[in-house]
Each structure stands twice: as structure tokens, then as C-alpha cells.
Short mmCIF file of C-alpha atoms in Angstrom, two decimals:
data_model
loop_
_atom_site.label_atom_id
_atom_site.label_comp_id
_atom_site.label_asym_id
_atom_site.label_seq_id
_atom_site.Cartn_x
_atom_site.Cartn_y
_atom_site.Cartn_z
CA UNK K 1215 -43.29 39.06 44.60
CA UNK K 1216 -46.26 37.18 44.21
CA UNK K 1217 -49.74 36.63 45.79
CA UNK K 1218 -51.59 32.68 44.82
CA UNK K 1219 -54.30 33.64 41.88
CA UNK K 1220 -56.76 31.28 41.27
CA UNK K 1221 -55.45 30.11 37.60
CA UNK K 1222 -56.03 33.47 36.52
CA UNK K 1223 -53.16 34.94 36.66
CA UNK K 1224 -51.07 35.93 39.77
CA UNK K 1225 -51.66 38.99 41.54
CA UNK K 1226 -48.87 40.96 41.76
CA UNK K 1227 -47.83 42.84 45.03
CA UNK K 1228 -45.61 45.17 43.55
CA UNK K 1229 -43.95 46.15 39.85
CA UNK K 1230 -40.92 44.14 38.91
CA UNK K 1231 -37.55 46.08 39.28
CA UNK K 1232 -38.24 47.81 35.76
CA UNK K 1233 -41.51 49.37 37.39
CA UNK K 1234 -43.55 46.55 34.84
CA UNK K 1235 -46.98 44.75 35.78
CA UNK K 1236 -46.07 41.96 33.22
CA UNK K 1237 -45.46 43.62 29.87
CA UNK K 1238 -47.21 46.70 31.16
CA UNK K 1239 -45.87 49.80 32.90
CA UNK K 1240 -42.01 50.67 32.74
CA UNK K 1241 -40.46 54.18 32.97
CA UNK K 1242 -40.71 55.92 29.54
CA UNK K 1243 -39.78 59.28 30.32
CA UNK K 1244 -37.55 62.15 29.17
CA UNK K 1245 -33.96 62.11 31.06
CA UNK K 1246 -34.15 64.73 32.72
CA UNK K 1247 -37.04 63.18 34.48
CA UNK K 1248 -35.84 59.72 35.25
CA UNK K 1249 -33.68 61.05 39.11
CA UNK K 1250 -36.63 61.96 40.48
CA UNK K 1251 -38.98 58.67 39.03
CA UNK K 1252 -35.78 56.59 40.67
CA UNK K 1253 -35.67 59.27 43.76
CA UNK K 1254 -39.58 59.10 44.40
CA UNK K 1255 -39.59 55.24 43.99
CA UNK K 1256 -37.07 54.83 46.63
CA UNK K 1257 -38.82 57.37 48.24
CA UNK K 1258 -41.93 55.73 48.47
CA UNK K 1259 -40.76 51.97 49.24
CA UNK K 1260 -38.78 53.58 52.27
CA UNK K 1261 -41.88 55.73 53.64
CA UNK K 1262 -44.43 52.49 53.13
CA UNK K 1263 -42.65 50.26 55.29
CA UNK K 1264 -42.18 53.39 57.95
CA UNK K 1265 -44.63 52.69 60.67
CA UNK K 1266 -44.30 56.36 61.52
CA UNK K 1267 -45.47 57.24 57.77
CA UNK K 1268 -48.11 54.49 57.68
CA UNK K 1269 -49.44 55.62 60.58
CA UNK K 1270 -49.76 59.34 60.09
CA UNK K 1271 -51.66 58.23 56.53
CA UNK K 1272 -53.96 56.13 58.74
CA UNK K 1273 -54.34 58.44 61.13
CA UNK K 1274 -55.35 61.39 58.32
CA UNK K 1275 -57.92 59.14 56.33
CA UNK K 1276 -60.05 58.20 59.82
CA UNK K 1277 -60.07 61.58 61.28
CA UNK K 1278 -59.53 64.17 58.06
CA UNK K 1279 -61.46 61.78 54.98
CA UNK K 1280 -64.05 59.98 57.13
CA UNK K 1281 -63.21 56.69 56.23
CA UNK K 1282 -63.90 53.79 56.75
CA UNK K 1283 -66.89 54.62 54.03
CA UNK K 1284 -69.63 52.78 54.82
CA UNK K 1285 -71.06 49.96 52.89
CA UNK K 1286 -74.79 50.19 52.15
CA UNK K 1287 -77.08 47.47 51.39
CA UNK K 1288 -79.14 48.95 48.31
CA UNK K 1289 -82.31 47.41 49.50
CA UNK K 1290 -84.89 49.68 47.12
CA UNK K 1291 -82.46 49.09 43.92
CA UNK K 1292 -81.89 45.29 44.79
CA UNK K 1293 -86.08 45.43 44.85
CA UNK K 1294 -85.93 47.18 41.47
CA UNK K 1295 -83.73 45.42 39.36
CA UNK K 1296 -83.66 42.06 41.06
CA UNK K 1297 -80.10 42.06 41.98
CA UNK K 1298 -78.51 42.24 45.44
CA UNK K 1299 -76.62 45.02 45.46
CA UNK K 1300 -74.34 46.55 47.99
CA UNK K 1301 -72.05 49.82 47.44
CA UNK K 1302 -69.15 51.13 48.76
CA UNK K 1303 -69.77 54.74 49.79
CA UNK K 1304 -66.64 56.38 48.09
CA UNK K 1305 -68.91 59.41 47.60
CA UNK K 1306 -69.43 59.72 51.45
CA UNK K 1307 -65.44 60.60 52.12
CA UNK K 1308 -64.71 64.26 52.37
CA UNK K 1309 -64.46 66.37 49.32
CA UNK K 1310 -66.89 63.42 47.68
CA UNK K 1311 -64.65 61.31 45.87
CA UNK K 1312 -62.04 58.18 46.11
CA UNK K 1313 -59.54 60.68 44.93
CA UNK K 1314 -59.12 62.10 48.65
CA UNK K 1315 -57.27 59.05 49.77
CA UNK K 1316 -54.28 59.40 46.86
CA UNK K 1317 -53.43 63.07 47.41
CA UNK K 1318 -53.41 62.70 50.78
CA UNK K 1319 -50.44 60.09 50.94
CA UNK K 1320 -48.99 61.97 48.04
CA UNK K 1321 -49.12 65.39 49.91
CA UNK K 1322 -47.78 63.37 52.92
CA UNK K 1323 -44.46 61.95 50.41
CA UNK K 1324 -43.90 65.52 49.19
CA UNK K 1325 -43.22 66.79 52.84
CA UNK K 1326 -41.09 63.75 53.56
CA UNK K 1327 -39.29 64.22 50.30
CA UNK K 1328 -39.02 67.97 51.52
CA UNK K 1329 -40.47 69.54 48.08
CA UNK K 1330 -42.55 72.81 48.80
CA UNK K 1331 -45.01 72.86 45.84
CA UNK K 1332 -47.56 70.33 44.43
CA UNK K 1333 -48.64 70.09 40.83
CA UNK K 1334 -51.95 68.20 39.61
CA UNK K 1335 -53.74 67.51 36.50
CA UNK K 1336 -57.60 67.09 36.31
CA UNK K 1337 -60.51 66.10 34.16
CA UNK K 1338 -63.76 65.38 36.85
CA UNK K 1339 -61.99 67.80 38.57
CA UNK K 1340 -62.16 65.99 42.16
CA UNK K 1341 -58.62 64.89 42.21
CA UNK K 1342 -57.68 68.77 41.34
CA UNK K 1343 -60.14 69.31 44.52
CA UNK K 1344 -58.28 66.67 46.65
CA UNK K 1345 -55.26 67.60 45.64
CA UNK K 1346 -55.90 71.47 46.39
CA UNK K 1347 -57.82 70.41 49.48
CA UNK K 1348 -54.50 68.12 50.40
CA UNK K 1349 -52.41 71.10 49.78
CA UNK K 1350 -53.84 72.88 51.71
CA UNK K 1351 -53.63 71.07 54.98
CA UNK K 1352 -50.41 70.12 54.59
CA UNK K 1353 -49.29 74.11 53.74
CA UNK K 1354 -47.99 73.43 50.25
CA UNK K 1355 -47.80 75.42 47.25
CA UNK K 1356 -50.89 73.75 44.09
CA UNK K 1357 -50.91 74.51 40.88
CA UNK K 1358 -54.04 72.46 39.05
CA UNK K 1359 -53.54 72.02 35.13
CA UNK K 1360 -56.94 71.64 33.44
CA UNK K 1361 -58.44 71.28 29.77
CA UNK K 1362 -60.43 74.06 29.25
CA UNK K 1363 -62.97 71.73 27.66
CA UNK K 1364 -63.44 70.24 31.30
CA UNK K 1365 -63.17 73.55 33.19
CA UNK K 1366 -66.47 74.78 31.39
CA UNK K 1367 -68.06 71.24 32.09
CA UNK K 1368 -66.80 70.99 35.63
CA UNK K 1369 -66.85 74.76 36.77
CA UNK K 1370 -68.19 73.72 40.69
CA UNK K 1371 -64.78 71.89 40.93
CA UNK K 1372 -62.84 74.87 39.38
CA UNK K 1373 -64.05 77.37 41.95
CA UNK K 1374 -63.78 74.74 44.78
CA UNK K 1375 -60.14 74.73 43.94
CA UNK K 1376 -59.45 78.25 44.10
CA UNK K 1377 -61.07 78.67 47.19
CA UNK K 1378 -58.76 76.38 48.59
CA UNK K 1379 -56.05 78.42 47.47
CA UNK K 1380 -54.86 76.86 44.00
CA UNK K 1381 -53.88 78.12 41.15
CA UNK K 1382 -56.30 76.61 37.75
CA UNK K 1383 -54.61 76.68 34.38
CA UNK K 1384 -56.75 76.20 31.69
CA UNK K 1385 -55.41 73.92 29.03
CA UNK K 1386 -56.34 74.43 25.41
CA UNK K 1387 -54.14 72.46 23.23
CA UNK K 1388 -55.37 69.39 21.89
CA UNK K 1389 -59.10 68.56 22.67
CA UNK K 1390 -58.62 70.62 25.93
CA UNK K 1391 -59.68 67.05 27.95
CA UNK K 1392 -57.73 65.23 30.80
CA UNK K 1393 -54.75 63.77 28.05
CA UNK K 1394 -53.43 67.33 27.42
CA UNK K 1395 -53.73 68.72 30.87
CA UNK K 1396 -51.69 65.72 31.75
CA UNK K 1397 -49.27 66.68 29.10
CA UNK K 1398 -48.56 70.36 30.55
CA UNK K 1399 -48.51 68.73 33.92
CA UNK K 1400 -45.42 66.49 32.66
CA UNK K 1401 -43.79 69.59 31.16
CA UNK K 1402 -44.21 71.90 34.25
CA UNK K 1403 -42.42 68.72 36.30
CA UNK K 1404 -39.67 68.57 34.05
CA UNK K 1405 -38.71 72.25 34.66
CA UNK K 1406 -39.48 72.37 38.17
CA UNK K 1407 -38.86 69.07 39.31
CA UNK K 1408 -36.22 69.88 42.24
CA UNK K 1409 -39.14 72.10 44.32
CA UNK K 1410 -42.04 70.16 43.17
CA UNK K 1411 -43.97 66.77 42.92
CA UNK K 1412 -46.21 66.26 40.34
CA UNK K 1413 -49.41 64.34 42.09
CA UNK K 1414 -50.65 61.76 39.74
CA UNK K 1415 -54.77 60.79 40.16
CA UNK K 1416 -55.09 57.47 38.75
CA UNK K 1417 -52.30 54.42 38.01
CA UNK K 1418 -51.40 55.80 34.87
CA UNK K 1419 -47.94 57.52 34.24
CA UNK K 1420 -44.20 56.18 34.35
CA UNK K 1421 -43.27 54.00 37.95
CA UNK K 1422 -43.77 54.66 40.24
CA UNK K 1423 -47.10 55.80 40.13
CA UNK K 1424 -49.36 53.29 39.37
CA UNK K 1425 -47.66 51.31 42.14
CA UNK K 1426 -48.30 54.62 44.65
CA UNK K 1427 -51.50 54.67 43.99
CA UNK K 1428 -52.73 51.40 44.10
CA UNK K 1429 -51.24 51.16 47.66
CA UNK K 1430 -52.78 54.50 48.73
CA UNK K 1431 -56.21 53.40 47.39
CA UNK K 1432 -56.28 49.72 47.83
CA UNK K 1433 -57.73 50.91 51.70
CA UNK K 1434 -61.18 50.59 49.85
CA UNK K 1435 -61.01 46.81 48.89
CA UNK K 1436 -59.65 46.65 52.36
CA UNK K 1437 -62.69 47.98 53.86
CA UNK K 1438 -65.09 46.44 51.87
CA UNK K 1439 -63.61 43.05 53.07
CA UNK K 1440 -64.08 43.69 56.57
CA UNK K 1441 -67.19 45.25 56.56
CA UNK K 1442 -68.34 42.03 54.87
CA UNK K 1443 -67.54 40.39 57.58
CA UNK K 1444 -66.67 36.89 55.78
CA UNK K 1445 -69.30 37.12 53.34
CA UNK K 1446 -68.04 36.97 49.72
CA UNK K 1447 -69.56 38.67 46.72
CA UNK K 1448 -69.96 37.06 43.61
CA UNK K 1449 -69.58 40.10 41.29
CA UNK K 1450 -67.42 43.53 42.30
CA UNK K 1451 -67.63 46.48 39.86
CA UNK K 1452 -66.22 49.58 39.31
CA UNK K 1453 -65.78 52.52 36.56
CA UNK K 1454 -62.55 52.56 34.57
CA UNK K 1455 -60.88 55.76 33.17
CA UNK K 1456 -57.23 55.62 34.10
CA UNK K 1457 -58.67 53.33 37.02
CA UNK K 1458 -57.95 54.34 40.04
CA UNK K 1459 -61.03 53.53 42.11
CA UNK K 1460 -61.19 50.11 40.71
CA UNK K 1461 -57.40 49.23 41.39
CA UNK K 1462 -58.25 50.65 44.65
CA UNK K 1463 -61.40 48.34 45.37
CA UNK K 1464 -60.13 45.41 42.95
CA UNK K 1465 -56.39 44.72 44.16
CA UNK K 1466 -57.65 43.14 47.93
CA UNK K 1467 -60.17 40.61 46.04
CA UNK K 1468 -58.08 40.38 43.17
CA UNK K 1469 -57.24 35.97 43.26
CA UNK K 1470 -60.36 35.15 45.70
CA UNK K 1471 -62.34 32.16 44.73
CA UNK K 1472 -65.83 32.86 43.34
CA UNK K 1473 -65.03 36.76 42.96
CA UNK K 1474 -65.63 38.12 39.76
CA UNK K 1475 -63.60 41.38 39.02
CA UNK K 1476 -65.91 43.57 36.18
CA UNK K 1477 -64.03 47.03 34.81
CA UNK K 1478 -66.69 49.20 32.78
CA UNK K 1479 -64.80 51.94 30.47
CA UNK K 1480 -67.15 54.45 28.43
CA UNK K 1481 -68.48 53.24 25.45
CA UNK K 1482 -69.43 56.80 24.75
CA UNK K 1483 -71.24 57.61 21.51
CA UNK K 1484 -70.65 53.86 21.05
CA UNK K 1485 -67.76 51.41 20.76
CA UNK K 1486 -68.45 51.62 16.58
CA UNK K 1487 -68.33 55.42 16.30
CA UNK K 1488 -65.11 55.82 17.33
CA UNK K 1489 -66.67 58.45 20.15
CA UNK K 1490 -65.63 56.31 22.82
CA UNK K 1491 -62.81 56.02 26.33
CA UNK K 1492 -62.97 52.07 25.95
CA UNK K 1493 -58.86 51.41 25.92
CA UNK K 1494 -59.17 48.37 27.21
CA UNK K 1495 -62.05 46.90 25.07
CA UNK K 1496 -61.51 48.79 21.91
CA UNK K 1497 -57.74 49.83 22.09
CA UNK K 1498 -54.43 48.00 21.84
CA UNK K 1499 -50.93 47.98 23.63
CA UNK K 1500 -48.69 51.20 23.10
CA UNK K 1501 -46.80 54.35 25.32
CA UNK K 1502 -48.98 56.59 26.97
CA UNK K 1503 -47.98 59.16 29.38
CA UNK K 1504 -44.47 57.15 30.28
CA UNK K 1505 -46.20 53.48 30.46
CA UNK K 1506 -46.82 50.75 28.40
CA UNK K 1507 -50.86 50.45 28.47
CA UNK K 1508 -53.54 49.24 26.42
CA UNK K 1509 -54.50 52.66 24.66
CA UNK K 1510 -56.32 54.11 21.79
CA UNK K 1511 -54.62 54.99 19.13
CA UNK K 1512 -54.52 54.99 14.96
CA UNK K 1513 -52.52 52.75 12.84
CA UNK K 1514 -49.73 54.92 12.95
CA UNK K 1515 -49.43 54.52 16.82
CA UNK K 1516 -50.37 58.07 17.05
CA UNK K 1517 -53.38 58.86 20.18
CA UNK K 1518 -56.68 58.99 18.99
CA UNK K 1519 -59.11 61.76 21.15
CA UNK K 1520 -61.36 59.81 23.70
CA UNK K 1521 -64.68 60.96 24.45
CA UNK K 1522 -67.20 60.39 27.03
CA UNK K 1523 -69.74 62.23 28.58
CA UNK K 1524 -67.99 61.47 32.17
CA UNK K 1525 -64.81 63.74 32.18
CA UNK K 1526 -63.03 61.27 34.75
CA UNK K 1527 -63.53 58.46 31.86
CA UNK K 1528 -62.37 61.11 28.93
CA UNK K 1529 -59.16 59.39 28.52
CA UNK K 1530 -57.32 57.48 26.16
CA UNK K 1531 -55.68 54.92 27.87
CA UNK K 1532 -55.60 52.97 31.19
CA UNK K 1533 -53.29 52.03 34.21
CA UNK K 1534 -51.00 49.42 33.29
CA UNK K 1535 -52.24 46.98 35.83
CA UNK K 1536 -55.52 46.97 34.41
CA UNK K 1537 -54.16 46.14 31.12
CA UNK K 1538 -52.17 43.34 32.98
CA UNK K 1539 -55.58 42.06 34.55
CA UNK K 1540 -57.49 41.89 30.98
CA UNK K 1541 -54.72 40.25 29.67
CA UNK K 1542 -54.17 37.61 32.43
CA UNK K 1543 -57.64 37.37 33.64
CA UNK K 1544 -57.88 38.25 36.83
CA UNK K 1545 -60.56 41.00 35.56
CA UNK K 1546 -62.83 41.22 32.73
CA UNK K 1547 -63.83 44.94 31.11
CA UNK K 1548 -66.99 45.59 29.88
CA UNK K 1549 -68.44 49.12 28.29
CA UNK K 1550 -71.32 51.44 28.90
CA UNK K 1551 -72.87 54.54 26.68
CA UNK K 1552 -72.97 57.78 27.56
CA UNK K 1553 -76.76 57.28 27.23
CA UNK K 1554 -76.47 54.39 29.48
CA UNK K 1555 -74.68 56.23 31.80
CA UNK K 1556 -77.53 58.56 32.59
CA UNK K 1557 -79.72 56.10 33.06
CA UNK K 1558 -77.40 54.90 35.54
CA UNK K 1559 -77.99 58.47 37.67
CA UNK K 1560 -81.50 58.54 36.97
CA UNK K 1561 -82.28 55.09 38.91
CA UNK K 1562 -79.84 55.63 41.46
CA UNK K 1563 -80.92 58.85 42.51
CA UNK K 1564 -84.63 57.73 42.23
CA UNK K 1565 -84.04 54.15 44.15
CA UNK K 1566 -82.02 55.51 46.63
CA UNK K 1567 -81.80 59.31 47.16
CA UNK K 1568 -78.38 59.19 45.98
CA UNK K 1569 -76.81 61.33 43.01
CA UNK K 1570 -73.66 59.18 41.63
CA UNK K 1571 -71.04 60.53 39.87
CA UNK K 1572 -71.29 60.27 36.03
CA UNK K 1573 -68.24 58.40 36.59
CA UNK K 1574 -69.65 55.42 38.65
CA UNK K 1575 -73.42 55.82 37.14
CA UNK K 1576 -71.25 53.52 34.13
CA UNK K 1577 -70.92 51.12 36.94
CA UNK K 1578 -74.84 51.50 38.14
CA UNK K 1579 -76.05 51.38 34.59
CA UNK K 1580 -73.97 47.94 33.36
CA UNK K 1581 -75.30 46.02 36.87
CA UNK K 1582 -79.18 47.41 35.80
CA UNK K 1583 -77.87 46.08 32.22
CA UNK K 1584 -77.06 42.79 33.22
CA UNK K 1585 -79.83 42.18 35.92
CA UNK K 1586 -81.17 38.78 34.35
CA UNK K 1587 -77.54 37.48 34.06
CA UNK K 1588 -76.93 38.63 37.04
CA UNK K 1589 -80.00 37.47 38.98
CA UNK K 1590 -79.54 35.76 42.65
CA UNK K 1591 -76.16 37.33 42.85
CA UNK K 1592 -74.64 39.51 44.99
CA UNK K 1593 -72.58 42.49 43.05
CA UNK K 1594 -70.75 44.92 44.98
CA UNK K 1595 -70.30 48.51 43.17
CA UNK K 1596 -67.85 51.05 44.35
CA UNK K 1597 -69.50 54.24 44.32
CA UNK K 1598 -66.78 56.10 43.56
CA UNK K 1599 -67.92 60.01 43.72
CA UNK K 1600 -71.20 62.08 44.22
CA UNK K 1601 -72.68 63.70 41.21
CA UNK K 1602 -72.71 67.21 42.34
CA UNK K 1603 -70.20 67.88 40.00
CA UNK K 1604 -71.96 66.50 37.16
CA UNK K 1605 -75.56 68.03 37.60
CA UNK K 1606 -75.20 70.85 35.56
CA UNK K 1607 -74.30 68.71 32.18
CA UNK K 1608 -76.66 65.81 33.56
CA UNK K 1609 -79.19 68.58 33.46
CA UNK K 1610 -78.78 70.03 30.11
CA UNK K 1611 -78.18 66.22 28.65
CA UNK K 1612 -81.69 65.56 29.65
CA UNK K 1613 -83.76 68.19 29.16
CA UNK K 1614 -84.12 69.53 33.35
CA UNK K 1615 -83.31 73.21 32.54
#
């Protein structure tokens, strides 16, 4: 099925029957996996067009999250950089993050598909925290894989988690970043997978998931188009790490005339160091995690490290329907330096009292970037977390201690 594009590309309202955005996506997992991708998809599709289901989710995310968000005219950063900006306040939703909405309709599945115990990965660590917090309220049993390189960088997150009553495994193969705790995630699912559902953050993975999420996140674009109440923003941008929050806030405008769609990965070190999360701008089509994704990787198709200094961008690939966007279009992706970045929380917090996420400070710092191209334009940013998370590295990256 098919939504009207505007010669960009067609939006697409759901995978094709082999779980594919295009040439993106699929199902490449081991066998013993594939009943319970082709049990969850059914799953899903049955739950979504439940009333009961849909309304319970509803129901959770305006009296349990908060939402809707609100969306703030950012009158003294407009002033500053010349640019009309308005953000959507992803940060304001409870535990401080986008990632709330997700693991709520995922914890919601997991009762319906009557499985007992959630498993997460992490790398910010606030979808381990909404997925523990979701856990929690729903009475299930959470086990949070983590890289141990992000547990020492994110250690606010780790304790939140336990406090909620998860269990934290550290995770030191590899680079000890999100790509390996996303590895023992997949292995702990294959032996477990009759008791337990494996919660996903982003659209990455085999299908269903990026579909799941999208539709469990997509509430943001939603909001943002109502609370604009018919106006129509030239520019919309968001991070992009495995991309959840900008599926989530790009999907609803995805097609509209005069909208432009603007992904910004992490640049890192810099795109010519090789230090970098861009997949998108500086990787190329290959398997990732069970989908077909633009990724980064060596001649040999084996996965190169990614690095940023955001751990929710540390990743080496991206959700297949991003890579379907670039490729048709309907979104263009752009990159930002670590350096950059904090710049990004520095005039946010300063302009407006608010502390972003390192995550969406990429977002902040490409808009104060592009102010001249960008002048007499009105760019909406989702604001996808709060930096609490991130002030002890933000500190020692620039000197505060």
C-alpha cells in the first residue's frame, strides 16, 4: 500500500509481504528465529487494527507518558541564530525521551502475545530506562543488555534501570557500544524466545520491527501536525542513529508539499577519519542485525566500529526505511561532529534553559550550522531526549569539572 509522494518517492504505509521498504529491510535471521518474526508480525497487524489495543496504547501515552508533548516556539534561539525555530518537546514525556512511546506498545504486545519476560538492548541508555520503566508497569520480567563502554558513559541510566527492577548486563565483546549489546540481545532471544520478547528501540532489526516502531512512534509527527494547526514548516529535523525519533516525527510529513525532511547522523571525529556513525552519508547497502540497510562496513562486507560522542548515534547502520528515504528522496541526511554537537548543547541550554540530549544537540547544532541557508524559514526540530544523561561526559568534554 501506498500513500501519493510528491515525485519523491512514495511513502510507504507498511513493508511489502517480505517485510522490505523497497530494497531495504527483509527478515535475515537464524531459523530458529523466523516463528516468532512471522508469529509477532501477525501479532502485531492483528493488535493494530484492535480498537481495544489501540485504545489502551492511547489511553497509556496521555495519562502514563504525558503526551501530547508540547511544541515550543524557540523565540530566544530564533532571535539568536535568525531562524524560526519550533521544537517538539520529546524530552518533556516521562522518563525524558521518545523512547517511552515504543516500549510501551511493545510491553503492551508482549502481554497480548502472553510472554512473561522482556529483553532490551541499550546504548543512551533511555530505551533500557523505558523499557525497564515499561516493564515495570505492566509486571514483566527485564533483562537490559548493555556495552560496558556505554554503561561507564551512561551510569545515571544504569542505576535508573535497576531501581526499576531490571537486570543490566554489561557487554564487553567487541567495542562494548550499542552493535554488540544488540548482538547478545539476539542470542538471549534465540534461546528464550517461547517466554520472552526481545523489545527493539529503533527501526533497525529483521520485520517486523522497523514497521512496529514506526507505528508506535509516528504519534510525534502526528502531534506536531495538529498542534500546527494548518501551518506548514518548511524544514523538519531530527537526529539519526538507528532512527527512531525521526521515523517517528518524519513518516506523518513524509510526501507534503514544501516539507523538507533533513536526517543528521554523527560525523564524529569527522566523516574523513573514519571516527564516525554516518551510515547513511558515508556507508553503503549490506545485512545488519537481520535487515538490509545502508551500513558501515570494509571492503570485505565485514562491520566497521562506529563512533560518536552521542551513545544513541554509536551505531553502524540505520533503519531500513531511512535508507529507503535517501535513496528515493523523500529525505535528505546530512552530518554533524562530535564537536559540533556540543555546541549544539551549549546554545540550547544558554538560549533556552533547556539541556538537549547529545543525541538531538546534532539536530540543534546542523540548524545553527545552516542559519544563512536557512534564513526566513521555519525548521521544526524534534527534541528527542533531555541531556541529563549526558552531563557527566558533556562535562568532562569541555573542561566543567
Amino acid at each position: 500500500m501506498v500513500a501519493a509522494g510528491t515525485g519523491r518517492g512514495p511513502r510507504l504505509e507498511r513493508p511489502d509481504e517480505r517485510g522490505r521498504f523497497g530494497e531495504y529491510g527483509g527478515m535475515f535471521a537464524p531459523e530458529t528465529l523466523m516463528p516468532a518474526l512471522e508469529q509477532l508480525a501477525a501479532g502485531f497487524a492483528e493488535a493494530w487494527v484492535d480498537p481495544g489495543f489501540t485504545s489502551e496504547f492511547h489511553h497509556l501515552l496521555a495519562t502514563y507518558t504525558g503526551r501530547p508533548t508540547p511544541l515550543q516556539s524557540a523565540d530566544h534561539l530564533s532571535r539568536e541564530i535568525g531562524v524560526r525555530v519550533l521544537l517538539k518537546r520529546e524530552d518533556l514525556a516521562h522518563t525524558g525521551a521518545h523512547k517511552i512511546n515504543n516500549a510501551l506498545g511493545q510491553a503492551l504486545l508482549t502481554t497480548r502475545m502472553g510472554k512473561s519476560r522482556l529483553i532490551a538492548e541499550t546504548g543512551a541508555g533511555q530505551h533500557g530506562v523505558a523499557t525497564a520503566t515499561a516493564a515495570a508497569y505492566a509486571g514483566l520480567e527485564c533483562l537490559v543488555y548493555m556495552g560496558e563502554k556505554d554503561i561507564e558513559r551512561q551510569a545515571l541510566n544504569v542505576q535508573r534501570m535497576r531501581m526499576l527492577g531490571t537486570d543490566v548486563v554489561p557487554v564487553t565483546s567487541g567495542a562494548g557500544t550499542l552493535k554488540d549489546a544488540v548482538n547478545e540481545a539476539m542470542r538471549d532471544w534465540v534461546r528464550t524466545v517461547e517466554t520472552t520478547h526481545y523489545i527493539i528501540g529503533s527501526v533497525v532489526g529483521p520485520h517486523p520491527f522497523p514497521w512496529i516502531v514506526r507505528e508506535f512512534q509516528k504519534v510525534i509527527g502526528e502531534e506536531s501536525i495538529a498542534q500546527l494547526e494548518g501551518e506548514t514548516p518548511d524544514v523538519v529535523v531530527a537526529c539519526v542513529g538507528g532512527g527512531s525519533n525521526a521515523i517517528g516525527m518524519f513518516y506523518p510529513f513524509a510526501g507534503r508539499e514544501g516539507v523538507e525532511l533533513v536526517g543528521v547522523e554523527a560525523a564524529g571525529h569527522g566523516i574523513e577519519t573514519g571516527r564516525h556513525g554516518a551510515s547513511i552519508g558515508a556507508g553503503s547497502p549490506g545485512i545488519l542485525h537481520g535487515a538490509r540497510t545502508y551500513m558501515l562496513q570494509d571492503d570485505e562486507g565485514q562491520v566497521l566500529e562506529a563512533h560518536s560522542i552521542s551513545a544513541g548515534l554509536d551505531y553502524p547502520g540505520v533503519g531500513p526505511e531511512h535508507a529507503y528515504y535517501a535513496d528515493t528522496g523523500l529525505a535528505r541526511y546530512v552530518s554533524i561532529t562530535d564537536e559540533e554537537a556540543l555546541g549544539g548543547v551549549d546554545l540550547l541550554s544558554r538560549a533556552e534553559g533547556i539541556i538537549p540530549a547529545l543525541e538531538s544537540a546534532h539536530a540543534i547544532a546542523w540548524v545553527a550550522r545552516e542559519a544563512d541557508a536557512l534564513r526566513d524559514r521555519t525548521v521544526l526540530i524534534n527534541l528527542s531526549g533531555r541531556g541529563d544523561k549526558d552531563v557527566e561526559m558533556i562535562a568532562s568534554k569541555i573542561g566543567m569539572r
